XYZ file of C-alpha atoms in Angstrom:
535
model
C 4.974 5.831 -29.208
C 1.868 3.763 -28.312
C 1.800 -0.059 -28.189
C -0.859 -2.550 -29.636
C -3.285 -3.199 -26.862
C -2.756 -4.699 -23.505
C -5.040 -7.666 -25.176
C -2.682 -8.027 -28.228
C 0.517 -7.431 -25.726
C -0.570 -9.342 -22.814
C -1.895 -12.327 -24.661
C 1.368 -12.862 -26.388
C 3.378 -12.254 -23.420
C 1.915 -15.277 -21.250
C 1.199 -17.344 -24.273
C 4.775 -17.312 -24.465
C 5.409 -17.515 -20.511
C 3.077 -20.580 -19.864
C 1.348 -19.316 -16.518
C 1.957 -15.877 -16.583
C 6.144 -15.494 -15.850
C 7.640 -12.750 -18.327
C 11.076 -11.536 -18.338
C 11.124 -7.625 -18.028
C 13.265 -4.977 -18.449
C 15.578 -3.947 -15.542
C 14.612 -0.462 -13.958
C 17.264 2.010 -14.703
C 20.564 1.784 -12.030
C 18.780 -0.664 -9.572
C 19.293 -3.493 -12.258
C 18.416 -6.887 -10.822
C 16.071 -5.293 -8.182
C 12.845 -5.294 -10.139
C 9.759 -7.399 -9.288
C 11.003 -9.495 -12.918
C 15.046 -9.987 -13.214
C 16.058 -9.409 -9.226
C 18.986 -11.336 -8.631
C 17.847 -13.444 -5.938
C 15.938 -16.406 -7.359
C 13.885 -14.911 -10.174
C 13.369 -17.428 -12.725
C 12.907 -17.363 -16.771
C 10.052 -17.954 -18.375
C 11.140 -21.291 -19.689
C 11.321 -22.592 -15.890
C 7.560 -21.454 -14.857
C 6.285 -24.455 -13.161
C 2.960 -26.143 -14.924
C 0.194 -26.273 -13.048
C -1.111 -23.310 -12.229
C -3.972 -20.900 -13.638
C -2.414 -18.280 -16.107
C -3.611 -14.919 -15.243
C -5.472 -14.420 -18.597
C -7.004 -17.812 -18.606
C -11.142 -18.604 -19.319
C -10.942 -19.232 -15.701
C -10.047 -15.587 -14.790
C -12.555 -14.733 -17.600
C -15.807 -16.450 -16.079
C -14.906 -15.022 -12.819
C -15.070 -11.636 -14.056
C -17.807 -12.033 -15.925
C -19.728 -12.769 -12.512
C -18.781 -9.370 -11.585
C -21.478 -7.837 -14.059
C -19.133 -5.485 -15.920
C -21.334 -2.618 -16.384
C -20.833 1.269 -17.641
C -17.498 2.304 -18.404
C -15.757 4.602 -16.145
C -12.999 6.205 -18.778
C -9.420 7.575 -16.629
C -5.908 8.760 -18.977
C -3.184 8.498 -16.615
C 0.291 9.819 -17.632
C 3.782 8.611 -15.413
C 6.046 11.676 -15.923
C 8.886 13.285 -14.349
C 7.673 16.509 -12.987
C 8.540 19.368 -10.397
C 5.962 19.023 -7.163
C 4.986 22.049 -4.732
C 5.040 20.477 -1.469
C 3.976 24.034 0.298
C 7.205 26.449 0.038
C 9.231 23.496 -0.981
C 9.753 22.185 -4.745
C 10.930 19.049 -6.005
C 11.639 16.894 -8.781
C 9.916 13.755 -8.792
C 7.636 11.109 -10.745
C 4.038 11.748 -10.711
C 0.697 11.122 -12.635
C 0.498 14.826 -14.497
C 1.609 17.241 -12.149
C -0.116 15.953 -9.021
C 0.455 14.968 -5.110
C -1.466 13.118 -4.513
C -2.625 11.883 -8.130
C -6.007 13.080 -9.250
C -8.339 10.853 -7.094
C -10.541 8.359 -9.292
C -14.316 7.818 -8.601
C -16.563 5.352 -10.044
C -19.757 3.523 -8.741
C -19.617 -0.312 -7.921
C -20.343 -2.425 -10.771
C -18.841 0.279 -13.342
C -16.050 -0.999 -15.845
C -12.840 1.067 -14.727
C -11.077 1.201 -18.314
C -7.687 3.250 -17.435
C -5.161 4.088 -19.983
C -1.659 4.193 -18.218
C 0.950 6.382 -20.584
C 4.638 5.517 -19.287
C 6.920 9.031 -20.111
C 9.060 7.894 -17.373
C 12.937 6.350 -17.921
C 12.073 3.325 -16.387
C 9.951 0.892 -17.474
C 6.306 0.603 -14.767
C 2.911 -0.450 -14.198
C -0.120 0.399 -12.004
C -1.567 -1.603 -9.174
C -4.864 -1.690 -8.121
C -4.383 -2.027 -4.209
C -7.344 -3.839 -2.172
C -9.516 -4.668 -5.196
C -10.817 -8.068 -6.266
C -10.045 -7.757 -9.845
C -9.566 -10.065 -12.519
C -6.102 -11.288 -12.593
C -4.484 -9.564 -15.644
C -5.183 -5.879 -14.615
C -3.625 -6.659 -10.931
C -0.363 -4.861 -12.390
C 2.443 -7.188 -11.662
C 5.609 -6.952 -13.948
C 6.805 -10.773 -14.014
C 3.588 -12.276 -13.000
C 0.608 -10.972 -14.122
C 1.716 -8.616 -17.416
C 4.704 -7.533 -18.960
C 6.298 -4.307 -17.998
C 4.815 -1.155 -19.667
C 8.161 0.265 -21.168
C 9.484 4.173 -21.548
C 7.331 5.711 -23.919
C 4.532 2.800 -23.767
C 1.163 2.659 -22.685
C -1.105 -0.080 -20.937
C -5.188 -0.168 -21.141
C -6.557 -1.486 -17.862
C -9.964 -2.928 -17.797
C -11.901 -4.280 -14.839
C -15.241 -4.208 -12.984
C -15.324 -3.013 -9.561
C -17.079 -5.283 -7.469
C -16.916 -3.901 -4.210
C -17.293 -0.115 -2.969
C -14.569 1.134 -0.786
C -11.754 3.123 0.258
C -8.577 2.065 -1.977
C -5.805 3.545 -3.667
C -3.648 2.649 -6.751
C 0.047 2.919 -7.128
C 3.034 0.950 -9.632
C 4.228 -2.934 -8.050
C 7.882 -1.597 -10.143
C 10.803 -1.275 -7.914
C 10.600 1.236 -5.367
C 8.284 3.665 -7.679
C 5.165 3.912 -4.696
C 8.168 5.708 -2.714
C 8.102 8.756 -4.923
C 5.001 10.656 -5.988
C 3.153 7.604 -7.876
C -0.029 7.553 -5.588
C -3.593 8.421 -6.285
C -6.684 7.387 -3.952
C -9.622 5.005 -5.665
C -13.457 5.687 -4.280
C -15.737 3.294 -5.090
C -19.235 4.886 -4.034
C -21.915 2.583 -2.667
C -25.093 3.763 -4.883
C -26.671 2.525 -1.409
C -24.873 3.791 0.716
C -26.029 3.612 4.252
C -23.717 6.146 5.786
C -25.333 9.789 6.594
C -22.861 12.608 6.546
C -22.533 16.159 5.014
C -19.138 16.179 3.529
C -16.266 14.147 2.937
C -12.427 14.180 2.980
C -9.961 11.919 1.578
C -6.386 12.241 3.319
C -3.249 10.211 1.927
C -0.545 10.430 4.124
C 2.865 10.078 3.116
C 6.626 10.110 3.691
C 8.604 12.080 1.582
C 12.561 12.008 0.499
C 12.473 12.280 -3.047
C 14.248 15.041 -4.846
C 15.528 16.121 -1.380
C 18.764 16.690 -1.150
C 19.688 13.955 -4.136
C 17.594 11.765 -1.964
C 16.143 9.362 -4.548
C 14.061 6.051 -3.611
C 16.140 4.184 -5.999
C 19.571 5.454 -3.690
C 17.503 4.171 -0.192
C 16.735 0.562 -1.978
C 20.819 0.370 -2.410
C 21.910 2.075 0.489
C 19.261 -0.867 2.854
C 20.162 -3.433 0.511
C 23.725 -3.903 1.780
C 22.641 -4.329 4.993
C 24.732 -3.270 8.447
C 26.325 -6.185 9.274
C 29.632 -4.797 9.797
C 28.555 -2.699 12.477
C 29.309 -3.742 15.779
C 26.755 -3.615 18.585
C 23.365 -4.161 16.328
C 20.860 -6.710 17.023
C 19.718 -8.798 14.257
C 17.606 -6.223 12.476
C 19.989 -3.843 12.562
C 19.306 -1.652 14.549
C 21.092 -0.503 18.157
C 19.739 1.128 21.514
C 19.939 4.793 19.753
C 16.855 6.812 19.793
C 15.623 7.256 16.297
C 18.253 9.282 14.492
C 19.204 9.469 11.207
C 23.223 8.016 10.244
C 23.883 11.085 7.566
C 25.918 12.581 9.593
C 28.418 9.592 10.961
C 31.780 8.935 9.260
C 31.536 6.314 6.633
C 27.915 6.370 6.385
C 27.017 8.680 3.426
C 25.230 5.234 1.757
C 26.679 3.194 -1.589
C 28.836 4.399 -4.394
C 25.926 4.143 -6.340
C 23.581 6.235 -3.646
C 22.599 9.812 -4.286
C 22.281 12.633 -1.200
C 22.835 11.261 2.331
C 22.252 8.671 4.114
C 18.805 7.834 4.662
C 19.370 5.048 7.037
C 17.464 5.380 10.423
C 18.851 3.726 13.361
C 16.589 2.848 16.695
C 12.864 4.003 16.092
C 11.244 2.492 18.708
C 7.564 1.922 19.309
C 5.665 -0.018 22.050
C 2.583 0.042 19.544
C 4.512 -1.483 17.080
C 6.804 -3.869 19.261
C 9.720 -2.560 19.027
C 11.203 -1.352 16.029
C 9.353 1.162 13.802
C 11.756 1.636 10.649
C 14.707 2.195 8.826
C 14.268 4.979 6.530
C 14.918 8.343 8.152
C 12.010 10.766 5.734
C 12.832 14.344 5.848
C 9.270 15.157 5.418
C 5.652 13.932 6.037
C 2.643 14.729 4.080
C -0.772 15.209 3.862
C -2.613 15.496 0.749
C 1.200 16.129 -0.838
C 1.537 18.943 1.661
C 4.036 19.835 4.346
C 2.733 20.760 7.568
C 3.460 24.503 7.168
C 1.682 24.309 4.355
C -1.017 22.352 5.356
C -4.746 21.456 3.235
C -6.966 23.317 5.158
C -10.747 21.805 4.871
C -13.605 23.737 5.866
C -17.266 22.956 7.010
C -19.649 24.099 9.423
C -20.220 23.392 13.160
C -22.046 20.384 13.466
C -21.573 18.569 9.650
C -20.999 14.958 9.841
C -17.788 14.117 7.895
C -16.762 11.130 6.698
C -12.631 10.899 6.312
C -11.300 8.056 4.285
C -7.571 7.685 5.389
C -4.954 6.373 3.409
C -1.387 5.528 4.507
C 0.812 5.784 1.296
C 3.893 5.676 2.586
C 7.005 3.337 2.335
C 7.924 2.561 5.789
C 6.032 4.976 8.386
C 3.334 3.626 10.201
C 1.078 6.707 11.245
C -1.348 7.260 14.835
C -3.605 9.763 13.526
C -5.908 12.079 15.712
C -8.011 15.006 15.340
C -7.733 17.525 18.064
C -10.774 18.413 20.291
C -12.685 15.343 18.486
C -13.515 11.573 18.824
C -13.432 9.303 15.712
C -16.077 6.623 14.919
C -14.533 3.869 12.600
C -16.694 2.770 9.968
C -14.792 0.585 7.442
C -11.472 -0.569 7.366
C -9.443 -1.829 3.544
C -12.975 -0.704 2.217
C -15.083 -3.384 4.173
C -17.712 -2.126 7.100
C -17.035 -2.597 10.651
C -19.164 -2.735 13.472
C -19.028 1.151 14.592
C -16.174 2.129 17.486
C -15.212 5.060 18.882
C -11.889 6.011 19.527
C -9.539 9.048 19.624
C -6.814 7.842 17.323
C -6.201 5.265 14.628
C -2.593 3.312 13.709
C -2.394 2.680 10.318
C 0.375 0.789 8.141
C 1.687 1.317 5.244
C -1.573 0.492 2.522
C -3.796 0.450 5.236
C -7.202 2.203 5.041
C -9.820 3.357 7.733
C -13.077 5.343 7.207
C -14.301 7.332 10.436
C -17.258 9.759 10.917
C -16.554 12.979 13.217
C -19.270 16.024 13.953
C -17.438 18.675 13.655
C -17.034 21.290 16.437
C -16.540 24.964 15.641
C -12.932 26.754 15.911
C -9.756 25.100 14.107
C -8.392 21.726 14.521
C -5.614 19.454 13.995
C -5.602 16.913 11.855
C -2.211 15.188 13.128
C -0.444 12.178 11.814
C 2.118 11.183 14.033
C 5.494 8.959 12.036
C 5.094 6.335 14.617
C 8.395 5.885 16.630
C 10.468 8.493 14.196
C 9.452 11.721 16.135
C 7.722 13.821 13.679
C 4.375 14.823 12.259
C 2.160 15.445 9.009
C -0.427 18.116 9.341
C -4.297 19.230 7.900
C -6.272 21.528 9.449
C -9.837 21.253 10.066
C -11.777 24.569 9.773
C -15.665 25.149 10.866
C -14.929 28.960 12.699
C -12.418 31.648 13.530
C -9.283 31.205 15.131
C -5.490 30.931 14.392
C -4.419 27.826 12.811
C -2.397 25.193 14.562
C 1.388 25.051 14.517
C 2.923 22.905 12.160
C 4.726 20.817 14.867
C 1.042 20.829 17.135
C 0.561 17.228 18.865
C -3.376 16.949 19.923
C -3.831 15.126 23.357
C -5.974 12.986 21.536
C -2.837 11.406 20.265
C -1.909 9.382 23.614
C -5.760 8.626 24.214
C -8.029 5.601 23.200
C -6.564 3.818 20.319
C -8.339 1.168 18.689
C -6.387 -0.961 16.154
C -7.678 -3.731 13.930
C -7.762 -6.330 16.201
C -10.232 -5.103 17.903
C -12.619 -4.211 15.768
C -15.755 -6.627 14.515
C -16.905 -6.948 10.948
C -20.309 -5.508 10.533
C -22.756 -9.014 10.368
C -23.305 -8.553 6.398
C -19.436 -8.905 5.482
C -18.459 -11.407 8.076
C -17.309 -14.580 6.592
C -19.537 -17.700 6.968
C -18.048 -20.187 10.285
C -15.883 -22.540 8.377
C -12.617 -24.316 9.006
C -9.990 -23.868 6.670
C -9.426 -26.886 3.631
C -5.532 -25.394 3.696
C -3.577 -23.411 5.840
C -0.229 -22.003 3.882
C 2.584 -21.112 6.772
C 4.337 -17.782 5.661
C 7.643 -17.285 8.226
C 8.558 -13.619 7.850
C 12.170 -13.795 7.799
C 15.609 -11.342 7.856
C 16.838 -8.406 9.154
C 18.534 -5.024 8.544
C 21.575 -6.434 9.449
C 21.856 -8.077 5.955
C 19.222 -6.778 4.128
C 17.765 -10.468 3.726
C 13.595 -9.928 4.238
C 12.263 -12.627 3.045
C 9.257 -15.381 3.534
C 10.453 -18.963 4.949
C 14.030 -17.997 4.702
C 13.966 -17.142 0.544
C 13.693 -14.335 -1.019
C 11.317 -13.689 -4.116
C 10.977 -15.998 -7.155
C 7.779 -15.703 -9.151
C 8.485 -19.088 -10.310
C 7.768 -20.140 -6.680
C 3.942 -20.574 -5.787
C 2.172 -21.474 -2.740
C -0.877 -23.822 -4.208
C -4.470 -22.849 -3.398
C -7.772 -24.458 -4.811
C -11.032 -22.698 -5.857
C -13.845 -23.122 -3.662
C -11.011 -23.962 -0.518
C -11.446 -21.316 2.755
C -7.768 -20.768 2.963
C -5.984 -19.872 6.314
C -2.446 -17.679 5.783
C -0.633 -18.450 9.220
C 2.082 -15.467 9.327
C 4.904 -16.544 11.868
C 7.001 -12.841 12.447
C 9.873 -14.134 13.530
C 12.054 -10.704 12.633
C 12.497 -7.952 15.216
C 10.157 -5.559 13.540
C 6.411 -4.908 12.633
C 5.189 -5.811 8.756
C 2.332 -4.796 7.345
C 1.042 -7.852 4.868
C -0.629 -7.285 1.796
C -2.604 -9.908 -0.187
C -3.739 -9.132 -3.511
C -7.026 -9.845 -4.982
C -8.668 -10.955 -2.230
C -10.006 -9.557 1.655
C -8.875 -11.937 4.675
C -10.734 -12.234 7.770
C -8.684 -11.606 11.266
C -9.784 -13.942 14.002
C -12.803 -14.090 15.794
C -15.417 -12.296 13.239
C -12.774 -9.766 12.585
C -12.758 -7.350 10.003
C -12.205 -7.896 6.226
C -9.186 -6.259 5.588
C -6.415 -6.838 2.855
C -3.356 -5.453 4.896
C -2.432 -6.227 8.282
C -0.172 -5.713 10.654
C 2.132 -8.369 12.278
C 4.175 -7.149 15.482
C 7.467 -9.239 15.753
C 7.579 -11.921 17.676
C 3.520 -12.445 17.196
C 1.721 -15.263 15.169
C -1.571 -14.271 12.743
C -3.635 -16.282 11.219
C -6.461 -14.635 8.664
C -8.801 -16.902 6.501
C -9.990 -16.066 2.811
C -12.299 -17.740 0.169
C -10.212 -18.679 -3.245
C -12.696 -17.181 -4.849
C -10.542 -15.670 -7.627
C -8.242 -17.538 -9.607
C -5.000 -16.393 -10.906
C -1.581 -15.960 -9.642
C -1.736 -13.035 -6.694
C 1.233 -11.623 -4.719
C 1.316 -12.102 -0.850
C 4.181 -9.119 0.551
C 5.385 -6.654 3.280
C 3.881 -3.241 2.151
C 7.214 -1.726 3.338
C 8.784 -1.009 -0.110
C 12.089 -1.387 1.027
C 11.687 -5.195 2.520
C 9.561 -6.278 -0.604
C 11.781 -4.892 -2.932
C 14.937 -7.094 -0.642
C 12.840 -10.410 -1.053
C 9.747 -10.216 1.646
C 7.307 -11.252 -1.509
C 5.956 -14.294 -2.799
C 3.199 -15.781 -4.403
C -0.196 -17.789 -4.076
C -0.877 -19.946 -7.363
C -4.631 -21.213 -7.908
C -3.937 -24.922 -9.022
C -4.885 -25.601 -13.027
């Protein structure tokens, strides 16, 4: 069955909701988890505040129209449950067609990106667009932005793209990212500067669906009830134990509503990421959908530039990524250019993206991601000449050398946001713990009725206070921050705990946009809320 269009449906839907707040359907078991109808503070659509810019309004309209929609780049996407080939392993899971990663999407900057999203999945879902500044409407936010695209519906998306870049689309429904939902987004630069011979897109991933019973759904549940009980835990959860898994202690085998084993990891630690580096236990990491005795080999000659746009898709693994026997030279970071640095490995959170350039050398080399703090690896190979290929559990020196993080990079002079001070600074607390399974911002967990006012034409300054006892990586939608002192443009950052970060942006697209951890499993508990452009 096919709907009307998203016009017809979405038009209706916030007519109805005022500013943009729809009721949606509940997905499947994890009832009253959902972006729309969680139980903690989600409002109806009778109690959305006035005041605020709906995200269909003339407003969004104009701004778009500055975007000079041109040709139309045409994509048919299909949700479905499917069975994956992770290399020698199979599994059920949700995918677009019968991909891991989805089929990548190119278009050329100013092109009109008109997708066609068919849900043949049991739950109801919806497709977000991550690091774009897109007109409001097409963001992909059940609750806030459009209604949920039901079993056996479908959803026409239609934007310009007004930036090139590195970026990656996946649903903003439940836990959904956390199975096979994933597909990278290239938006070429018809000018681009850059001069290399080939390119490679890796998407790195951590993987527990379909293992074992494992389901993302079973994880949300299992985290959600926190660890309170237990004695001995600090306030995130989490003990002095080294990074093990809890599927094999008494009493731990998750909720009466969990499928497979505990997936509950207990004392990753991680000086890079102070402290703390997660609480799902994966099974598996990927690269390019691939298990690292399986791994994508890519091939190319001794001395071809490459350009590699990483991609960290995962639900709560930070990866340090190397390449063995080379150095890296970071070129863009969340799709913006920085000013060029050389380093030997690269951190990135979860929906974090980095572009480096490498000459390749000739033999065979790992390309290692390293699950930050959780003691394992994802694997590619790099191949220019003979030679055996690495071992799937192969850790490149390069791994404990330089390491340049975000922080220290500059934005290259053309993307560097004018000297300004800000007209408002909104203070986001990042709140919670493990312990009870109570992430949150300021102390209160998400209510899309709840909106932090911004102005067009203001230089706004997000102040994130992390004042948990682990790292978050922050996502804004619809916009690119600044970090401090001419720092790059970036949409996602990382915030140790314990640390204060302040980023500045332009409100220079109106509509209701999501500010939220990019661990699934803390946004999906509450860490989310949302920045309102004021009517």
């Amino acid at each position: 069955m096919r709907t009307p269009t998203r016009r017809t449906v979405l038009g209706a839907a916030l007519a109805a909701a005022g500013t943009g707040l729809l009721t949606a359907c509940s997905s499947g078991s994890m009832k009253g988890m959902d972006h729309a109808s969680m139980n903690h503070g989600a409002a109806s659509a009778a109690a959305d505040p006035a005041g605020y810019l709906a995200p269909n309004g003339p407003e969004v309209a104009a701004a778009e129209a500055k975007r000079n929609p041109g040709p139309e780049r045409k994509v048919a996407l299909t949700a479905t449950e499917t069975t994956l080939d992770l290399g020698g392993r199979t599994v059920r899971s949700w995918a677009y067609g019968d991909r891991l990663p989805g089929q990548e999407v190119r278009a050329t900057v100013g092109d009109t990106l008109a997708v066609t999203l068919a849900n043949h999945l049991p739950q109801p879902t919806s497709l977000h667009w991550h690091g774009l500044a897109l007109r409001n409407d097409m963001d992909g936010v059940p609750g806030l932005t459009q209604a949920d695209i039901k079993p056996g519906a479908s959803f026409d998306y239609r934007f310009a793209l007004g930036h090139p870049g590195t970026y990656w689309f996946h649903p903003h429904s439940g836990v959904q990212q956390d199975r096979s939902l994933y597909a990278p987004l290239i938006v070429e630069d018809p000018k681009e500067p850059l001069a290399y011979d080939k390119e490679w897109v890796v998407v790195l991933d951590d993987w527990l669906d379909g293992i074992d019973g494992s389901t993302p759904d079973a994880v949300l549940a299992e985290l959600a009830q926190g660890m309170g009980g237990m004695g001995g835990m600090d306030h995130s959860g989490h003990s002095g134990h080294s990074g093990h898994d809890m599927s094999g202690m008494p009493g731990m085998e998750g909720s009466s509503s969990a499928v497979g084993p505990s997936r509950m990891l207990m004392g990753a630690q991680s000086p890079l990421l102070g402290g703390d580096a997660g609480d799902v236990a994966y099974p598996f990491h990927l690269v390019n959908g691939k298990l690292p005795a399986a791994p994508e080999t890519f091939t190319a000659k001794p001395g071809d530039r490459i350009r590699i746009r990483l991609i960290n898709a995962g639900g709560d693994t930070a990866y340090r990524v190397a390449l063995g026997g080379h150095e890296l030279t970071v070129t863009h970071t969340d799709g913006f250019p920085v000013e060029p640095a050389t380093t030997q490995a690269l951190l990135l959170g979860m929906g974090e993206r980095y572009d480096v350039l490498v000459t390749a050398k000739d033999g065979v080399f790992p390309l290692t991601a390293l699950a930050e703090g959780k003691n394992a690896t994802a694997l590619a190979v790099l191949r220019t000449g003979g030679g055996a290929a690495p071992a799937a559990a192969v850790r490149p020196a390069e791994l404990d050398g330089k390491l340049v993080t975000a922080g220290q990079l500059k934005a290259a002079p053309g993307v560097r946001l004018p000297a300004k001070a800000p007209d408002r600074t909104v203070k986001l607390e990042l709140t919670g713990g493990m312990a009870k399974g109570d992430w949150a911002f300021n102390g209160r967990t998400y209510d899309p009725a709840q909106r932090h006012p911004v102005a067009a034409g203001e230089r706004v300054r997000l102040e994130f206070r992390n004042s948990t006892a682990m790292w978050h990586p922050v996502h804004l939608h619809g916009h690119s921050f600044a970090l401090p002192g001419d720092g790059p443009r970036k949409d996602t950052a990382i915030v140790l705990p314990g640390t204060t970060l302040a980023v500045d942006f332009d409100a220079d697209n109106p509509g209701l946009w999501m500010v939220h951890c990019h661990n699934v499993y803390h946004s999906e508990t509450g860490m989310m809320t949302v920045l309102g452009y004021q009517a």
